Short mmCIF file of C-alpha atoms in Angstrom, two decimals:
data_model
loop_
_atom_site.label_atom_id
_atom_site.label_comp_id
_atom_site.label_asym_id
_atom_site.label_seq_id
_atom_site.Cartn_x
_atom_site.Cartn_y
_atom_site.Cartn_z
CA UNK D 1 -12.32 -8.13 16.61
CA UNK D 2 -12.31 -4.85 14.62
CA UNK D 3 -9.39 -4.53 11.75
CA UNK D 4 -7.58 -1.09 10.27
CA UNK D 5 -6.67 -1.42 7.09
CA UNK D 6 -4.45 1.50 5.21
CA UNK D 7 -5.67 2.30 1.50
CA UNK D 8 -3.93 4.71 -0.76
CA UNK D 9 -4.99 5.98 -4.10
CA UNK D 10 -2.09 5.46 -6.48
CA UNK D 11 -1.90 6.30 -10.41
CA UNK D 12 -3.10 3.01 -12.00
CA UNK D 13 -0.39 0.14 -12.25
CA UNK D 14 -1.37 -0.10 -16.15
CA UNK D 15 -0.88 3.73 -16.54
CA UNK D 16 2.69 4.64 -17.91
CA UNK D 17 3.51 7.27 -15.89
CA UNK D 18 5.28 10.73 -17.29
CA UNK D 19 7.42 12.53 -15.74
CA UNK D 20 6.46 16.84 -15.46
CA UNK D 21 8.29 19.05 -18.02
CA UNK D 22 10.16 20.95 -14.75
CA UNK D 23 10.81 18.05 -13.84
CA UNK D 24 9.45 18.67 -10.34
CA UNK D 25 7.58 15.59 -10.05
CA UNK D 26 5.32 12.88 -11.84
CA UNK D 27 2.73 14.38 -14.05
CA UNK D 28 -0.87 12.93 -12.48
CA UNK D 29 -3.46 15.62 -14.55
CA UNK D 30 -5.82 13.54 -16.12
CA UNK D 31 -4.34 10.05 -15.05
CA UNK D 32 -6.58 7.27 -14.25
CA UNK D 33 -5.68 6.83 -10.29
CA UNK D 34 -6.84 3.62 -8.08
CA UNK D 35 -6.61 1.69 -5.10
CA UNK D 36 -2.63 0.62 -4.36
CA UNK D 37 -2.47 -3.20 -5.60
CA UNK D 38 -0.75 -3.76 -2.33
CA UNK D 39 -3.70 -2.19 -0.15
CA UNK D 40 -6.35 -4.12 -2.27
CA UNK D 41 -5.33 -7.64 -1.10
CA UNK D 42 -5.03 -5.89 2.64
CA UNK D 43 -8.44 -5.28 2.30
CA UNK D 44 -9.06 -8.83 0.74
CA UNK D 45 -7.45 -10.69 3.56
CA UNK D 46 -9.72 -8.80 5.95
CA UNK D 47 -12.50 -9.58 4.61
CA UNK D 48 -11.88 -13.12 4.35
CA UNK D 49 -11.06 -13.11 7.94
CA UNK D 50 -14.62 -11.88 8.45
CA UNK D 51 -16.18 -14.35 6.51
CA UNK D 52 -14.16 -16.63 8.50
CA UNK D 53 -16.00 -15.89 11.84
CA UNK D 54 -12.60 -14.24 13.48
CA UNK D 55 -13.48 -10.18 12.34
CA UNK D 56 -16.33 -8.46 13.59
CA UNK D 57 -15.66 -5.08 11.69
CA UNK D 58 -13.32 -3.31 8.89
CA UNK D 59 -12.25 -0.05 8.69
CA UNK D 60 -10.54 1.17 6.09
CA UNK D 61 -8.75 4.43 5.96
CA UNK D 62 -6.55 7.02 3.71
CA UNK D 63 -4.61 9.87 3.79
CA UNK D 64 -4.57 12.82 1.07
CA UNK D 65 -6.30 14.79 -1.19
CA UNK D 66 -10.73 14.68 -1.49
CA UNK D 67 -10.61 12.00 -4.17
CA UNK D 68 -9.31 9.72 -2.13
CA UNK D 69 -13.07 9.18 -1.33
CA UNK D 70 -13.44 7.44 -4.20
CA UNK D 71 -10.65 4.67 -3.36
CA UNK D 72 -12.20 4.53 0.28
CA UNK D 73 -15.73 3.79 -1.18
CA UNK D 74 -13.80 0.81 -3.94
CA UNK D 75 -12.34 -0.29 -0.21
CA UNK D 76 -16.15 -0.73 1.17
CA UNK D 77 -17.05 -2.10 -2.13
CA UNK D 78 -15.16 -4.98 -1.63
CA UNK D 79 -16.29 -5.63 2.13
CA UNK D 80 -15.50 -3.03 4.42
CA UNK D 81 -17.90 -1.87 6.77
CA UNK D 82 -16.92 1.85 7.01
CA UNK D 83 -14.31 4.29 6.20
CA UNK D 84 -12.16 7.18 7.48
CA UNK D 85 -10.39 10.03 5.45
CA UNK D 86 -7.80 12.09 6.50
CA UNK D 87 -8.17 14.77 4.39
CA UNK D 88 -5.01 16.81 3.49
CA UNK D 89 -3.35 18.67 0.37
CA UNK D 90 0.05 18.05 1.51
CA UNK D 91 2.29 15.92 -0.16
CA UNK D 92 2.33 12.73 2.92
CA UNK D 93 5.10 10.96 3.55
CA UNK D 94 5.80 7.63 5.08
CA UNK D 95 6.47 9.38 8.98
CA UNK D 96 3.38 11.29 8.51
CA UNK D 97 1.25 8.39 7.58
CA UNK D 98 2.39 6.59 10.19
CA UNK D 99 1.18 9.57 12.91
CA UNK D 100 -2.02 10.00 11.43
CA UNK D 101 -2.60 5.73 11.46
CA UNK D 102 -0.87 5.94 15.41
CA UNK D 103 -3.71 8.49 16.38
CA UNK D 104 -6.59 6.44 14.52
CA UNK D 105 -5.30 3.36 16.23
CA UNK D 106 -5.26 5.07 19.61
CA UNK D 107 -8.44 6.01 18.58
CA UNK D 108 -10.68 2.85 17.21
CA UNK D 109 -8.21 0.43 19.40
CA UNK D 110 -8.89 -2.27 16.54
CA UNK D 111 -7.70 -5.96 17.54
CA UNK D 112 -5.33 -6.27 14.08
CA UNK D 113 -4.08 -2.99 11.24
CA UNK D 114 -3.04 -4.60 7.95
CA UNK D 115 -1.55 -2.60 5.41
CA UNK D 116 0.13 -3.51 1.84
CA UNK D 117 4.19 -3.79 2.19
CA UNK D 118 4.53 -0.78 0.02
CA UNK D 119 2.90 1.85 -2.43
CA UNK D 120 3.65 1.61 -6.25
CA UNK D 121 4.25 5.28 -6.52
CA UNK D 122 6.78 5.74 -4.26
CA UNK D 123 7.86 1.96 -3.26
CA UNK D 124 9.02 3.20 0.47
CA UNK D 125 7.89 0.20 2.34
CA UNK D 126 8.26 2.60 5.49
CA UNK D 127 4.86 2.88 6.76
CA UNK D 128 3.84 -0.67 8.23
CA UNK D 129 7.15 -0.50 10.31
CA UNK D 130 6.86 3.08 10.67
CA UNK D 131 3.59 2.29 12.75
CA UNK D 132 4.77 -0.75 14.96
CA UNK D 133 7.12 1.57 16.40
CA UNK D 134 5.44 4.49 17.22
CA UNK D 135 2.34 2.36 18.72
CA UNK D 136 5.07 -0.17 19.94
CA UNK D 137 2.79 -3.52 18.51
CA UNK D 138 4.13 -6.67 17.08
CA UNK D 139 4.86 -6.59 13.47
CA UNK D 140 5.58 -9.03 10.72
CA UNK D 141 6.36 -7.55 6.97
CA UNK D 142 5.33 -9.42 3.68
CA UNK D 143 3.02 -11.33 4.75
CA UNK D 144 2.20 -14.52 2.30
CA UNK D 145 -0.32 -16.17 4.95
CA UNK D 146 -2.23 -14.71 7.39
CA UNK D 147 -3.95 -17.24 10.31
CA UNK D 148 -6.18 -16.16 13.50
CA UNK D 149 -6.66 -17.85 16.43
CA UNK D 150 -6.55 -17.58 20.28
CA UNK D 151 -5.59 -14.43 20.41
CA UNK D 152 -2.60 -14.97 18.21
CA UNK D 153 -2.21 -14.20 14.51
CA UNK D 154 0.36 -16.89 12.89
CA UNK D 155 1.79 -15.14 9.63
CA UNK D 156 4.01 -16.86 7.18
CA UNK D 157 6.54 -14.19 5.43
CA UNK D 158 8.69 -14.98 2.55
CA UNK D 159 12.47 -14.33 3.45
CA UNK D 160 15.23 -14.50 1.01
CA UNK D 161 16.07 -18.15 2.33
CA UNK D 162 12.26 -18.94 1.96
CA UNK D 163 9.80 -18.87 3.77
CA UNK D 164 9.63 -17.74 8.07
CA UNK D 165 6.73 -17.95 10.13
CA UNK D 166 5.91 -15.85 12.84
CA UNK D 167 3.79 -15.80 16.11
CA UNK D 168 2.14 -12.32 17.08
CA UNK D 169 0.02 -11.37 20.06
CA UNK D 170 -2.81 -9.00 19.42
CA UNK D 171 -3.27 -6.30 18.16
CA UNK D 172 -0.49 -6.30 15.91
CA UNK D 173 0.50 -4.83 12.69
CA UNK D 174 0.46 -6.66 9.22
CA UNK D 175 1.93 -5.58 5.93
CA UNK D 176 0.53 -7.87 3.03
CA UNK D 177 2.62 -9.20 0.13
CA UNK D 178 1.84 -10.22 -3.02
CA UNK D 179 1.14 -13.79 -2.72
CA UNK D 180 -1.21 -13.04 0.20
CA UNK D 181 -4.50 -13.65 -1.49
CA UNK D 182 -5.88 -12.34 -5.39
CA UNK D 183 -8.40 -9.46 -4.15
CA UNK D 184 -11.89 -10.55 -5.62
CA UNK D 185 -13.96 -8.53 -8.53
CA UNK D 186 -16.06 -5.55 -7.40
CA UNK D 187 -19.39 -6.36 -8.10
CA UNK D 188 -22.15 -3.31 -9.10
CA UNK D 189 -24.42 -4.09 -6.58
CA UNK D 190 -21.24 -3.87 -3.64
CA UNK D 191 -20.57 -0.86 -5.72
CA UNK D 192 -23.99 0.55 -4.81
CA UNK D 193 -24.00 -0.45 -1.45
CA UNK D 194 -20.77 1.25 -0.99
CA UNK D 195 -22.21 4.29 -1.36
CA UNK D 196 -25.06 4.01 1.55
CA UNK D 197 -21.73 3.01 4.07
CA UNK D 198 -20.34 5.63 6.56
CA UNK D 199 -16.92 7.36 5.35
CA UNK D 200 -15.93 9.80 8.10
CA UNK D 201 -13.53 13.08 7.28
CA UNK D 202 -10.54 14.57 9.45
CA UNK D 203 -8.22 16.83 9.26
CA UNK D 204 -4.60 16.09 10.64
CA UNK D 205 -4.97 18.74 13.13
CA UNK D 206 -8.20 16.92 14.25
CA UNK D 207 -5.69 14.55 15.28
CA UNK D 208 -2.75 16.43 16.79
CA UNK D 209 -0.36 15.37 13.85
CA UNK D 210 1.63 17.84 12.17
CA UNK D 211 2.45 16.29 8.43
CA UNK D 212 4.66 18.81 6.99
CA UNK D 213 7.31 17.06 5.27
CA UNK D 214 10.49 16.43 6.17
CA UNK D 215 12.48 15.29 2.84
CA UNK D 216 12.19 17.74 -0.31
CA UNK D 217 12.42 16.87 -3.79
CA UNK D 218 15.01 18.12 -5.68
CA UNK D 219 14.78 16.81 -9.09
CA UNK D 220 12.25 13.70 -10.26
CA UNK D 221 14.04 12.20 -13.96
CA UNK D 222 13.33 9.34 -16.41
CA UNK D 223 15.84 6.67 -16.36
CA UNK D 224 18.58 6.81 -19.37
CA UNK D 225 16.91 5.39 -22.53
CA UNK D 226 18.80 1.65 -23.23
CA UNK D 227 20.50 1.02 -26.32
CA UNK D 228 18.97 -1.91 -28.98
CA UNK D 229 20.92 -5.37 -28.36
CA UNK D 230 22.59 -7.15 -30.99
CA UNK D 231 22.99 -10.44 -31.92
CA UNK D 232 26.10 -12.30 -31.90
CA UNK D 233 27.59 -15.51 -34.16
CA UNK D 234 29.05 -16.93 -31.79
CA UNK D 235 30.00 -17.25 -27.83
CA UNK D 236 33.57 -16.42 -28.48
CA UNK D 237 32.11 -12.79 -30.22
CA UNK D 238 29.81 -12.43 -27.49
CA UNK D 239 32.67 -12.83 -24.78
CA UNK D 240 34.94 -10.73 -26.63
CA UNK D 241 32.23 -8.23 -26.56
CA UNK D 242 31.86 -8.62 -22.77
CA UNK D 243 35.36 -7.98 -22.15
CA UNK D 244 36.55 -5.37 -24.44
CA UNK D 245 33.19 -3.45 -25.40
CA UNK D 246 31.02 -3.54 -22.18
CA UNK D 247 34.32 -3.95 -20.18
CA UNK D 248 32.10 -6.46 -16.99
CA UNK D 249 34.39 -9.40 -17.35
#
């Protein structure tokens, strides 16, 4: 069975992130960028279900800018067997990365796509669902345990009651949560190997997907800076503080 899985190169989680002086957008010049934690144990979980026996291949694939090579090859460091770009300057959003992972589908026909639930950039948690629609598959979000078998893929997803299992006929689509797996370290020698492993390039019109976006930005601003608490004597202060200072009881 041959398995997508959707990789995106995000500014580093431990990066604090600044926001551009026109406040136009989130200032990335210079900033370290990586793999999307999310996308990292998407990859991990298929390559355990190729150690397992159940995966025959991995292919992961992006969407954006040249670099993105770079989180492609850290994808085939950690196990996957070959990679796809699709190369692009313009700002993607969730619609268009859906398109572009419909006609890649239609193309490779793999057996299973997982991606992560969401992106720590822009925390949409659009494109997973995004996909089951337009190539009309099975889908189950947040996936916390992912099983194989007969033709079926058995995922356990955490709900707000706890946790719901599902039962999917393949292929089907898979967006990975956080409890999923812990992605493994990237050794040098996968590192080097990496490089030796096939990364193809497109271009959305390669593809027949037009990407221009459809929602503009009209203003990106840091959140109000929070006062200093204070300490209080006693819980008759504090709930006189409640009700006649911060005025929520």
């Amino acid at each position: 069975m041959k398995v997508l899985v959707a990789v995106k190169r995000v500014v580093d989680y431990n990066v604090k992130v600044r926001v551009k002086s026109d406040n136009t957008g989130v200032d990335i010049a210079n900033v370290k960028m990586s793999m999307n934690p999310f996308d990292e144990i998407a990859i991990e979980e298929a390559v355990r279900l190729k150690e397992k026996g159940v995966v025959t291949e991995i292919i992961a694939v992006s969407a954006g800018v040249t670099q993105c090579q770079e989180t492609l090859r850290t994808a085939m460091a950690i196990g996957a067997d070959r990679a796809i770009l699709v190369e692009t300057a313009v700002e993607l959003q969730p619609l268009a990365v859906a398109k572009l992972l419909k006609a890649l589908v239609d193309k490779e026909q793999p057996g299973l796509i997982i991606l992560g639930k969401q992106a720590i950039d822009d925390d949409c948690n659009q494109t997973g669902q995004m996909l089951a629609a337009l190539a009309d598959l099975p889908q189950a979000t947040f996936a916390s345990k992912v099983e194989v078998a007969d033709g079926k893929v058995s995922v356990t997803r955490e709900v707000d009651g706890g946790l719901e299992t599902l039962s999917l006929s393949l292929p089907a689509v898979i967006t990975a949560d956080l409890r999923l797996n812990e992605p493994r370290y990237v050794t040098l020698p996968n590192i080097m190997k990496a490089k030796k492993k096939q990364l193809e390039i497109f271009k959305p019109e390669d593809l027949g997907v037009d990407v221009t976006p459809r929602i503009k930005t009209l203003k990106v601003s840091e959140p109000p800076k929070r006062s200093a608490g204070i300490k209080v004597p006693d819980v008759a202060t504090l709930v006189d503080k409640l009700k006649n200072e911060a005025k929520v009881i």
